Coordinates of C-alpha atoms in Angstrom, one line a residue:
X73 CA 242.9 58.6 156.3
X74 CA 239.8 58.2 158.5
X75 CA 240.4 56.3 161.8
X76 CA 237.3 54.9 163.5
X77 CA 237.4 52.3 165.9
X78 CA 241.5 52.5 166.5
X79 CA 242.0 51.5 163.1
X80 CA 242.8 53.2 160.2
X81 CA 240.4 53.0 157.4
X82 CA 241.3 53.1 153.7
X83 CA 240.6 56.2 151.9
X84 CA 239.8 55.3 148.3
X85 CA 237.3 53.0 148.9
X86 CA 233.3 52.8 149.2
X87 CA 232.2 53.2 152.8
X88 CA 230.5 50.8 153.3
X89 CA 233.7 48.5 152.2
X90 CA 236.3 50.7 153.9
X91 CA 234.4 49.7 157.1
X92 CA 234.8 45.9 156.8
X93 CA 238.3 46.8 158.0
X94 CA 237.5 46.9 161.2
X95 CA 237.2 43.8 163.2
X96 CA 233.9 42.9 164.0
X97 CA 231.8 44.4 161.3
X98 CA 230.7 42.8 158.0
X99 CA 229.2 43.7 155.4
X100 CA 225.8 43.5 156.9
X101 CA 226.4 45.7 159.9
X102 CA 228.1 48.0 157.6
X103 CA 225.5 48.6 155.7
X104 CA 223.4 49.0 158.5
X105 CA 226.1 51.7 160.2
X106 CA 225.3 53.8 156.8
X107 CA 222.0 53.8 156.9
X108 CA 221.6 54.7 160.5
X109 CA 224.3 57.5 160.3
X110 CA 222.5 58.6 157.1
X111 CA 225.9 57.8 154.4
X112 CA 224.6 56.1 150.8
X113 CA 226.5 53.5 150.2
X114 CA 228.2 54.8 146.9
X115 CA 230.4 57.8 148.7
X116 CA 233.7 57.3 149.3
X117 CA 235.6 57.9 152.7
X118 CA 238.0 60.5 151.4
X119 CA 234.8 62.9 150.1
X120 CA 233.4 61.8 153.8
X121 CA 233.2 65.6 156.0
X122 CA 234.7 65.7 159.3
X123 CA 231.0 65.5 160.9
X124 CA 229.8 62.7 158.6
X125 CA 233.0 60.9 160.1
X126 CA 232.4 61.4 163.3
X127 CA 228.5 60.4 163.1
X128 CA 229.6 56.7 161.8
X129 CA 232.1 56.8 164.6
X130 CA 229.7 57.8 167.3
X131 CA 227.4 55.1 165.7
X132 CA 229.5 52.6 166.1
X133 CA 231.3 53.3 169.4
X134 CA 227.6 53.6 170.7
X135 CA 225.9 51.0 169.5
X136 CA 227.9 48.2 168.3
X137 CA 231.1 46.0 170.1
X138 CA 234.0 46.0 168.0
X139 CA 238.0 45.7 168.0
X140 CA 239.7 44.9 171.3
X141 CA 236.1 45.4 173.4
X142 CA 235.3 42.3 170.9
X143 CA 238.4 40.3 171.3
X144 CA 238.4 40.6 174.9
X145 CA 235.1 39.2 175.2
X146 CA 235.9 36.5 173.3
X147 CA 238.6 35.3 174.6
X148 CA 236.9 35.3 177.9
X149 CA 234.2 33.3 176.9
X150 CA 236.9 30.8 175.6
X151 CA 239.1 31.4 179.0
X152 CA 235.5 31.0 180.9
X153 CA 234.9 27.0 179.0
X154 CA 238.3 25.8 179.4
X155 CA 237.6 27.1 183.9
X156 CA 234.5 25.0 183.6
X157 CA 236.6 21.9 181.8
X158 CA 233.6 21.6 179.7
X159 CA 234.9 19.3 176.3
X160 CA 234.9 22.1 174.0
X161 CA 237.2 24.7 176.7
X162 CA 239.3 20.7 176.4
X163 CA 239.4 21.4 172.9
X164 CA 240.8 24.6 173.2
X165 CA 243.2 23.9 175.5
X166 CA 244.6 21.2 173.4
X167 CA 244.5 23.1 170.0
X168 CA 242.2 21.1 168.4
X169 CA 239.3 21.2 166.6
X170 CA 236.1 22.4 168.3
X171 CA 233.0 21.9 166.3
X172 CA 233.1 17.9 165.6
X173 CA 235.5 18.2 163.1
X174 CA 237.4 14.7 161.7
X175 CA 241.1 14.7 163.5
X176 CA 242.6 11.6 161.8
X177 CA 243.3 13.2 158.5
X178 CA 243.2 17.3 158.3
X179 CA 242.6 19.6 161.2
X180 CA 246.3 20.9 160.4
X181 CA 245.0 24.6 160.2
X182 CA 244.5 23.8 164.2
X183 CA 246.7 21.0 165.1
X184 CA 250.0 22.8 163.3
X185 CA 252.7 21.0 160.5
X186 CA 253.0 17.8 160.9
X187 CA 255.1 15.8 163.6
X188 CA 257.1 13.0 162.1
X189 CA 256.6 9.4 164.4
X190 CA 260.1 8.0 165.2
X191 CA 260.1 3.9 163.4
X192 CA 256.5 4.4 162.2
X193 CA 257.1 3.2 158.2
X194 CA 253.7 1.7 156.3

């Protein structure tokens, strides 16, 4: 098992797949890993050599942010709005939705199971 990034990556599947795994890189910037660390697409990791493994790692560590570099800069910029108190770091803050999104009905992905209301009947 090939582990890039801190994480381990599955064996039996195409590269460019296997590298999906790794938070932070899609399918488009996987595909652009293989091409820059010279990997068709069709190969899978376990008939990857020890070099060609440590090329995509060195590719990736060099030239791309990924994993806990990635979270950690997110969640700054998140800690940095709610500082400012700018409505979408009040957003965050509150667990709601941040992007306009209706509140009255849905949003319970953000805003958690439903609270009953103590007397409310319709």
């Amino acid at each position: 098992m090939a582990r890039i990034a801190g994480v381990n990556i599955p064996t039996n599947k195409r590269v460019e797949i296997a590298l999906t795994y790794i938070h932070g890189i899609g399918p488009a910037m996987a595909k652009e890993i293989c091409e820059k660390a010279s990997i068709t697409a069709e190969r899978r990791v376990a008939d990857l050599s020890d070099a060609e493994v440590l090329k995509v790692r060195e590719t990736i560590d060099g030239d791309y942010m990924v994993e806990g570099d990635l979270r950690r800069d997110t969640a700054v910029n998140i800690k940095r709005l709610m500082d400012l108190g700018l409505y979408r770091g009040l957003r965050h803050r509150r667990g709601l939705p941040v992007r306009g999104q209706r509140t009255h009905t849905n949003a319970r992905t953000r805003k958690g199971p439903a609270k009953a209301i103590a007397g409310k009947k319709k």
